[in-house]
Short mmCIF file of N, CA and C in Angstrom, two decimals:
data_model
loop_
_atom_site.label_atom_id
_atom_site.label_comp_id
_atom_site.label_asym_id
_atom_site.label_seq_id
_atom_site.Cartn_x
_atom_site.Cartn_y
_atom_site.Cartn_z
N UNK A 830 -5.83 -14.21 3.00
CA UNK A 830 -6.07 -13.24 1.93
C UNK A 830 -5.52 -11.86 2.33
N UNK A 831 -5.77 -11.51 3.56
CA UNK A 831 -5.29 -10.21 4.03
C UNK A 831 -3.77 -10.16 3.88
N UNK A 832 -3.13 -11.28 4.22
CA UNK A 832 -1.68 -11.30 4.16
C UNK A 832 -1.21 -11.11 2.72
N UNK A 833 -1.93 -11.78 1.79
CA UNK A 833 -1.53 -11.69 0.40
C UNK A 833 -1.63 -10.25 -0.09
N UNK A 834 -2.76 -9.60 0.23
CA UNK A 834 -2.96 -8.22 -0.19
C UNK A 834 -1.88 -7.33 0.40
N UNK A 835 -1.61 -7.55 1.69
CA UNK A 835 -0.64 -6.73 2.38
C UNK A 835 0.72 -6.87 1.72
N UNK A 836 1.06 -8.10 1.37
CA UNK A 836 2.37 -8.34 0.76
C UNK A 836 2.44 -7.68 -0.61
N UNK A 837 1.36 -7.84 -1.40
CA UNK A 837 1.36 -7.29 -2.75
C UNK A 837 1.43 -5.77 -2.75
N UNK A 838 0.71 -5.13 -1.86
CA UNK A 838 0.68 -3.67 -1.83
C UNK A 838 1.88 -3.10 -1.09
N UNK A 839 2.54 -3.97 -0.34
CA UNK A 839 3.70 -3.52 0.43
C UNK A 839 3.27 -2.77 1.67
N UNK A 840 1.97 -2.78 1.94
CA UNK A 840 1.48 -2.09 3.13
C UNK A 840 1.65 -3.00 4.34
N UNK A 841 1.74 -2.37 5.49
CA UNK A 841 1.86 -3.15 6.73
C UNK A 841 3.31 -3.24 7.13
N UNK A 842 3.55 -3.16 8.40
CA UNK A 842 4.92 -3.21 8.88
C UNK A 842 5.39 -4.66 8.96
N UNK A 843 6.71 -4.84 9.05
CA UNK A 843 7.25 -6.20 9.18
C UNK A 843 6.66 -6.86 10.41
N UNK A 844 6.54 -6.06 11.49
CA UNK A 844 6.02 -6.60 12.74
C UNK A 844 4.61 -7.14 12.53
N UNK A 845 3.81 -6.39 11.77
CA UNK A 845 2.43 -6.81 11.48
C UNK A 845 2.43 -8.15 10.75
N UNK A 846 3.25 -8.24 9.72
CA UNK A 846 3.32 -9.48 8.94
C UNK A 846 3.77 -10.63 9.83
N UNK A 847 4.73 -10.36 10.70
CA UNK A 847 5.22 -11.41 11.60
C UNK A 847 4.09 -11.91 12.50
N UNK A 848 3.35 -10.97 13.07
CA UNK A 848 2.27 -11.35 13.97
C UNK A 848 1.21 -12.15 13.23
N UNK A 849 0.85 -11.68 12.03
CA UNK A 849 -0.17 -12.35 11.24
C UNK A 849 0.26 -13.78 10.93
N UNK A 850 1.54 -13.94 10.58
CA UNK A 850 2.04 -15.26 10.23
C UNK A 850 1.99 -16.19 11.43
N UNK A 851 2.39 -15.65 12.58
CA UNK A 851 2.41 -16.45 13.79
C UNK A 851 1.00 -16.94 14.11
N UNK A 852 0.04 -16.01 14.02
CA UNK A 852 -1.35 -16.37 14.32
C UNK A 852 -1.81 -17.48 13.38
N UNK A 853 -1.49 -17.32 12.11
CA UNK A 853 -1.92 -18.30 11.12
C UNK A 853 -1.35 -19.67 11.46
N UNK A 854 -0.06 -19.68 11.83
CA UNK A 854 0.58 -20.94 12.16
C UNK A 854 -0.05 -21.55 13.41
N UNK A 855 -0.26 -20.71 14.43
CA UNK A 855 -0.80 -21.22 15.69
C UNK A 855 -2.24 -21.71 15.54
N UNK A 856 -3.06 -20.96 14.79
CA UNK A 856 -4.47 -21.33 14.68
C UNK A 856 -4.70 -22.36 13.59
N UNK A 857 -3.71 -22.50 12.71
CA UNK A 857 -3.86 -23.46 11.61
C UNK A 857 -4.80 -22.93 10.55
N UNK A 858 -5.12 -21.62 10.64
CA UNK A 858 -6.02 -21.03 9.64
C UNK A 858 -5.25 -20.72 8.38
N UNK A 859 -5.98 -20.66 7.27
CA UNK A 859 -5.33 -20.36 6.01
C UNK A 859 -5.08 -21.65 5.25
N UNK A 860 -5.32 -21.62 3.96
CA UNK A 860 -5.13 -22.83 3.18
C UNK A 860 -3.66 -23.04 2.90
N UNK A 861 -3.30 -24.29 2.54
CA UNK A 861 -1.90 -24.58 2.22
C UNK A 861 -1.43 -23.67 1.09
N UNK A 862 -2.32 -23.48 0.11
CA UNK A 862 -1.97 -22.65 -1.05
C UNK A 862 -1.61 -21.24 -0.60
N UNK A 863 -2.39 -20.72 0.34
CA UNK A 863 -2.15 -19.38 0.86
C UNK A 863 -0.77 -19.30 1.50
N UNK A 864 -0.50 -20.26 2.36
CA UNK A 864 0.78 -20.27 3.06
C UNK A 864 1.93 -20.37 2.06
N UNK A 865 1.77 -21.22 1.04
CA UNK A 865 2.82 -21.39 0.05
C UNK A 865 3.08 -20.08 -0.68
N UNK A 866 1.99 -19.42 -1.12
CA UNK A 866 2.14 -18.16 -1.85
C UNK A 866 2.79 -17.10 -0.98
N UNK A 867 2.33 -17.00 0.25
CA UNK A 867 2.87 -15.99 1.16
C UNK A 867 4.36 -16.22 1.37
N UNK A 868 4.73 -17.49 1.55
CA UNK A 868 6.13 -17.82 1.77
C UNK A 868 6.97 -17.46 0.56
N UNK A 869 6.44 -17.78 -0.62
CA UNK A 869 7.17 -17.52 -1.86
C UNK A 869 7.43 -16.02 -2.02
N UNK A 870 6.34 -15.23 -1.82
CA UNK A 870 6.46 -13.77 -1.97
C UNK A 870 7.47 -13.22 -0.99
N UNK A 871 7.41 -13.70 0.24
CA UNK A 871 8.30 -13.20 1.27
C UNK A 871 9.75 -13.44 0.86
N UNK A 872 10.01 -14.65 0.36
CA UNK A 872 11.37 -14.99 -0.01
C UNK A 872 11.83 -14.13 -1.19
N UNK A 873 10.93 -13.97 -2.18
CA UNK A 873 11.30 -13.21 -3.38
C UNK A 873 11.58 -11.75 -3.06
N UNK A 874 10.79 -11.15 -2.19
CA UNK A 874 10.97 -9.74 -1.90
C UNK A 874 12.08 -9.51 -0.89
N UNK A 875 12.51 -10.60 -0.24
CA UNK A 875 13.58 -10.48 0.73
C UNK A 875 13.09 -9.85 2.02
N UNK A 876 11.77 -9.70 2.13
CA UNK A 876 11.23 -9.13 3.36
C UNK A 876 11.16 -10.21 4.42
N UNK A 877 11.17 -9.79 5.65
CA UNK A 877 11.05 -10.74 6.75
C UNK A 877 12.34 -10.80 7.52
N UNK A 878 12.22 -10.85 8.80
CA UNK A 878 13.39 -10.87 9.67
C UNK A 878 13.76 -12.30 10.01
N UNK A 879 14.88 -12.47 10.69
CA UNK A 879 15.28 -13.79 11.14
C UNK A 879 14.18 -14.41 12.00
N UNK A 880 13.51 -13.54 12.80
CA UNK A 880 12.45 -14.02 13.67
C UNK A 880 11.36 -14.68 12.84
N UNK A 881 11.10 -14.13 11.67
CA UNK A 881 10.09 -14.69 10.77
C UNK A 881 10.51 -16.09 10.32
N UNK A 882 11.77 -16.21 9.97
CA UNK A 882 12.30 -17.50 9.56
C UNK A 882 12.16 -18.50 10.70
N UNK A 883 12.28 -18.02 11.94
CA UNK A 883 12.10 -18.88 13.09
C UNK A 883 10.66 -19.42 13.13
N UNK A 884 9.71 -18.57 12.73
CA UNK A 884 8.31 -18.99 12.68
C UNK A 884 8.17 -20.18 11.73
N UNK A 885 8.98 -20.15 10.65
CA UNK A 885 8.97 -21.25 9.70
C UNK A 885 9.40 -22.54 10.38
N UNK A 886 10.37 -22.41 11.30
CA UNK A 886 10.86 -23.56 12.03
C UNK A 886 9.72 -24.18 12.83
N UNK A 887 8.89 -23.30 13.45
CA UNK A 887 7.75 -23.77 14.22
C UNK A 887 6.84 -24.61 13.34
N UNK A 888 6.65 -24.14 12.11
CA UNK A 888 5.79 -24.86 11.17
C UNK A 888 6.32 -26.27 10.95
N UNK A 889 7.65 -26.35 10.82
CA UNK A 889 8.27 -27.65 10.61
C UNK A 889 8.06 -28.54 11.83
N UNK A 890 8.24 -27.94 13.03
CA UNK A 890 8.11 -28.71 14.25
C UNK A 890 6.69 -29.24 14.45
N UNK A 891 5.70 -28.42 14.09
CA UNK A 891 4.32 -28.84 14.31
C UNK A 891 3.85 -29.80 13.23
N UNK A 892 4.67 -29.96 12.19
CA UNK A 892 4.32 -30.91 11.13
C UNK A 892 3.33 -30.30 10.15
N UNK A 893 3.12 -28.98 10.26
CA UNK A 893 2.20 -28.35 9.31
C UNK A 893 2.93 -28.09 8.01
N UNK A 894 2.19 -28.13 6.91
CA UNK A 894 2.79 -27.85 5.63
C UNK A 894 3.14 -29.15 4.93
N UNK A 895 2.98 -29.18 3.64
CA UNK A 895 3.26 -30.41 2.89
C UNK A 895 4.75 -30.55 2.66
N UNK A 896 5.17 -31.77 2.30
CA UNK A 896 6.60 -31.99 2.02
C UNK A 896 7.05 -31.06 0.91
N UNK A 897 6.17 -30.90 -0.12
CA UNK A 897 6.52 -30.06 -1.26
C UNK A 897 6.80 -28.63 -0.79
N UNK A 898 5.96 -28.16 0.15
CA UNK A 898 6.10 -26.81 0.68
C UNK A 898 7.45 -26.67 1.38
N UNK A 899 7.73 -27.64 2.25
CA UNK A 899 8.99 -27.60 3.00
C UNK A 899 10.17 -27.64 2.05
N UNK A 900 10.08 -28.48 1.01
CA UNK A 900 11.17 -28.59 0.05
C UNK A 900 11.41 -27.25 -0.63
N UNK A 901 10.33 -26.64 -1.12
CA UNK A 901 10.46 -25.37 -1.83
C UNK A 901 11.02 -24.29 -0.92
N UNK A 902 10.47 -24.20 0.29
CA UNK A 902 10.90 -23.17 1.23
C UNK A 902 12.38 -23.33 1.54
N UNK A 903 12.79 -24.59 1.75
CA UNK A 903 14.17 -24.85 2.11
C UNK A 903 15.11 -24.49 0.96
N UNK A 904 14.69 -24.88 -0.25
CA UNK A 904 15.53 -24.62 -1.41
C UNK A 904 15.74 -23.12 -1.58
N UNK A 905 14.63 -22.35 -1.45
CA UNK A 905 14.71 -20.90 -1.60
C UNK A 905 15.63 -20.31 -0.55
N UNK A 906 15.48 -20.81 0.69
CA UNK A 906 16.29 -20.28 1.78
C UNK A 906 17.77 -20.50 1.48
N UNK A 907 18.07 -21.70 0.99
CA UNK A 907 19.46 -22.03 0.71
C UNK A 907 19.97 -21.17 -0.44
N UNK A 908 19.14 -21.01 -1.50
CA UNK A 908 19.57 -20.26 -2.67
C UNK A 908 19.80 -18.79 -2.35
N UNK A 909 18.93 -18.21 -1.53
CA UNK A 909 19.06 -16.78 -1.23
C UNK A 909 20.11 -16.54 -0.16
N UNK A 910 20.55 -17.62 0.50
CA UNK A 910 21.57 -17.47 1.53
C UNK A 910 21.00 -16.84 2.78
N UNK A 911 19.67 -16.79 2.87
CA UNK A 911 19.06 -16.23 4.06
C UNK A 911 19.08 -17.26 5.17
N UNK A 912 19.14 -16.78 6.40
CA UNK A 912 19.12 -17.68 7.54
C UNK A 912 20.53 -17.94 8.00
N UNK A 913 20.71 -18.05 9.27
CA UNK A 913 22.05 -18.27 9.81
C UNK A 913 22.42 -19.74 9.66
N UNK A 914 23.71 -20.04 9.78
CA UNK A 914 24.16 -21.43 9.70
C UNK A 914 23.43 -22.26 10.75
N UNK A 915 23.32 -21.66 11.95
CA UNK A 915 22.68 -22.37 13.06
C UNK A 915 21.26 -22.75 12.69
N UNK A 916 20.56 -21.81 12.04
CA UNK A 916 19.17 -22.06 11.63
C UNK A 916 19.11 -23.23 10.66
N UNK A 917 19.97 -23.19 9.65
CA UNK A 917 19.97 -24.25 8.65
C UNK A 917 20.31 -25.59 9.30
N UNK A 918 21.26 -25.58 10.22
CA UNK A 918 21.64 -26.81 10.90
C UNK A 918 20.46 -27.39 11.68
N UNK A 919 19.77 -26.52 12.42
CA UNK A 919 18.65 -26.99 13.22
C UNK A 919 17.55 -27.56 12.33
N UNK A 920 17.25 -26.85 11.25
CA UNK A 920 16.19 -27.29 10.35
C UNK A 920 16.52 -28.66 9.78
N UNK A 921 17.80 -28.84 9.41
CA UNK A 921 18.22 -30.10 8.83
C UNK A 921 18.12 -31.23 9.85
N UNK A 922 18.56 -30.92 11.08
CA UNK A 922 18.53 -31.92 12.13
C UNK A 922 17.09 -32.38 12.37
N UNK A 923 16.16 -31.40 12.45
CA UNK A 923 14.76 -31.72 12.69
C UNK A 923 14.24 -32.63 11.57
N UNK A 924 14.61 -32.29 10.34
CA UNK A 924 14.13 -33.06 9.20
C UNK A 924 14.62 -34.50 9.32
N UNK A 925 15.88 -34.64 9.69
CA UNK A 925 16.46 -35.97 9.81
C UNK A 925 15.76 -36.73 10.93
N UNK A 926 15.54 -36.03 12.06
CA UNK A 926 14.92 -36.70 13.20
C UNK A 926 13.50 -37.13 12.90
N UNK A 927 12.74 -36.28 12.21
CA UNK A 927 11.34 -36.61 11.95
C UNK A 927 11.21 -37.55 10.76
N UNK A 928 12.30 -37.70 10.00
CA UNK A 928 12.26 -38.59 8.85
C UNK A 928 11.52 -37.96 7.68
N UNK A 929 11.23 -36.66 7.79
CA UNK A 929 10.55 -35.98 6.68
C UNK A 929 11.56 -35.61 5.63
N UNK A 930 11.10 -35.55 4.39
CA UNK A 930 11.99 -35.15 3.31
C UNK A 930 12.47 -36.38 2.57
N UNK A 931 12.57 -36.27 1.28
CA UNK A 931 12.99 -37.40 0.47
C UNK A 931 14.51 -37.49 0.45
N UNK A 932 15.02 -38.64 0.03
CA UNK A 932 16.48 -38.79 -0.09
C UNK A 932 17.03 -37.71 -1.01
N UNK A 933 16.29 -37.47 -2.10
CA UNK A 933 16.73 -36.47 -3.07
C UNK A 933 16.93 -35.12 -2.40
N UNK A 934 15.97 -34.77 -1.51
CA UNK A 934 16.03 -33.50 -0.80
C UNK A 934 17.30 -33.41 0.04
N UNK A 935 17.51 -34.45 0.83
CA UNK A 935 18.68 -34.46 1.70
C UNK A 935 19.96 -34.40 0.88
N UNK A 936 19.99 -35.14 -0.21
CA UNK A 936 21.18 -35.14 -1.06
C UNK A 936 21.44 -33.74 -1.63
N UNK A 937 20.36 -33.10 -2.13
CA UNK A 937 20.53 -31.76 -2.70
C UNK A 937 21.01 -30.78 -1.65
N UNK A 938 20.39 -30.83 -0.47
CA UNK A 938 20.77 -29.92 0.61
C UNK A 938 22.23 -30.11 0.97
N UNK A 939 22.64 -31.38 1.03
CA UNK A 939 24.02 -31.70 1.38
C UNK A 939 24.98 -31.16 0.33
N UNK A 940 24.59 -31.36 -0.93
CA UNK A 940 25.46 -30.93 -2.03
C UNK A 940 25.66 -29.42 -1.96
N UNK A 941 24.53 -28.68 -1.77
CA UNK A 941 24.62 -27.22 -1.70
C UNK A 941 25.50 -26.80 -0.54
N UNK A 942 25.33 -27.49 0.59
CA UNK A 942 26.10 -27.15 1.78
C UNK A 942 27.58 -27.33 1.50
N UNK A 943 27.90 -28.44 0.84
CA UNK A 943 29.30 -28.73 0.56
C UNK A 943 29.86 -27.67 -0.37
N UNK A 944 29.07 -27.30 -1.40
CA UNK A 944 29.55 -26.32 -2.38
C UNK A 944 29.77 -24.96 -1.74
N UNK A 945 28.87 -24.57 -0.84
CA UNK A 945 28.99 -23.25 -0.23
C UNK A 945 29.96 -23.26 0.95
N UNK A 946 30.31 -24.46 1.39
CA UNK A 946 31.24 -24.58 2.51
C UNK A 946 30.55 -24.32 3.84
N UNK A 947 29.22 -24.22 3.80
CA UNK A 947 28.49 -24.01 5.04
C UNK A 947 28.27 -25.33 5.74
N UNK A 948 28.14 -25.30 7.03
CA UNK A 948 27.88 -26.52 7.79
C UNK A 948 29.14 -26.98 8.48
N UNK A 949 28.99 -27.53 9.64
CA UNK A 949 30.15 -27.95 10.41
C UNK A 949 30.59 -29.34 9.98
N UNK A 950 31.79 -29.71 10.38
CA UNK A 950 32.30 -31.05 10.07
C UNK A 950 31.37 -32.10 10.64
N UNK A 951 30.89 -31.82 11.87
CA UNK A 951 30.00 -32.77 12.55
C UNK A 951 28.77 -33.04 11.69
N UNK A 952 28.23 -31.97 11.10
CA UNK A 952 27.05 -32.10 10.26
C UNK A 952 27.36 -32.98 9.06
N UNK A 953 28.44 -32.68 8.39
CA UNK A 953 28.82 -33.43 7.20
C UNK A 953 29.06 -34.90 7.55
N UNK A 954 29.69 -35.14 8.70
CA UNK A 954 29.94 -36.52 9.12
C UNK A 954 28.63 -37.26 9.34
N UNK A 955 27.71 -36.59 10.02
CA UNK A 955 26.41 -37.22 10.28
C UNK A 955 25.68 -37.52 8.98
N UNK A 956 25.74 -36.55 8.07
CA UNK A 956 25.06 -36.71 6.78
C UNK A 956 25.64 -37.89 6.02
N UNK A 957 26.97 -37.98 6.06
CA UNK A 957 27.64 -39.07 5.35
C UNK A 957 27.24 -40.42 5.94
N UNK A 958 27.18 -40.47 7.27
CA UNK A 958 26.81 -41.70 7.95
C UNK A 958 25.41 -42.13 7.50
N UNK A 959 24.49 -41.15 7.47
CA UNK A 959 23.11 -41.45 7.07
C UNK A 959 23.08 -41.97 5.64
N UNK A 960 23.88 -41.33 4.77
CA UNK A 960 23.90 -41.72 3.37
C UNK A 960 24.36 -43.17 3.25
N UNK A 961 25.41 -43.50 3.99
CA UNK A 961 25.95 -44.86 3.96
C UNK A 961 24.90 -45.85 4.43
N UNK A 962 24.25 -45.50 5.55
CA UNK A 962 23.22 -46.39 6.09
C UNK A 962 22.09 -46.60 5.08
N UNK A 963 21.72 -45.52 4.39
CA UNK A 963 20.65 -45.61 3.39
C UNK A 963 21.07 -46.51 2.24
N UNK A 964 22.34 -46.36 1.80
CA UNK A 964 22.83 -47.17 0.69
C UNK A 964 22.81 -48.65 1.06
N UNK A 965 23.23 -48.96 2.29
CA UNK A 965 23.26 -50.34 2.75
C UNK A 965 21.85 -50.91 2.76
N UNK A 966 20.90 -50.13 3.27
CA UNK A 966 19.50 -50.56 3.31
C UNK A 966 18.99 -50.81 1.90
N UNK A 967 19.36 -49.89 0.97
CA UNK A 967 18.92 -50.01 -0.42
C UNK A 967 19.44 -51.28 -1.06
N UNK A 968 20.69 -51.64 -0.76
CA UNK A 968 21.27 -52.86 -1.33
C UNK A 968 20.59 -54.09 -0.76
N UNK A 969 20.25 -54.04 0.53
CA UNK A 969 19.59 -55.19 1.15
C UNK A 969 18.22 -55.43 0.52
N UNK A 970 17.53 -54.35 0.20
CA UNK A 970 16.16 -54.47 -0.34
C UNK A 970 16.15 -54.99 -1.77
N UNK A 971 17.22 -54.76 -2.49
CA UNK A 971 17.20 -55.17 -3.91
C UNK A 971 17.65 -56.59 -4.11
#
């Protein structure tokens, strides 16, 4: 709640918000709804440093947050163009490794990456390989 008020009033330094977010992630305090709202506001206002985005990565690694949350956060990040290529690559790799995220998500992320020209050849090759493997599995199941 404090974070929400702080964000709405614009009070509090970036450093303060970063620390608060880190604590919330580490302690697991705060409802999913709270985290979702805070994330949305942060993205919309464009506030938050790269370090903050890194905190988001921690959330992904710890498995906190619902798939819907991760999907929304990722989509916003891609749309706003925030985050370095390296960050996006790492996030995608983690998602692939953990098996989190729907096929639709991966497909959309890939499409956006292709359109923006972001992502290395290696990434695109890996993504293509996964897509092919998924298609083969899908044909076997039907």
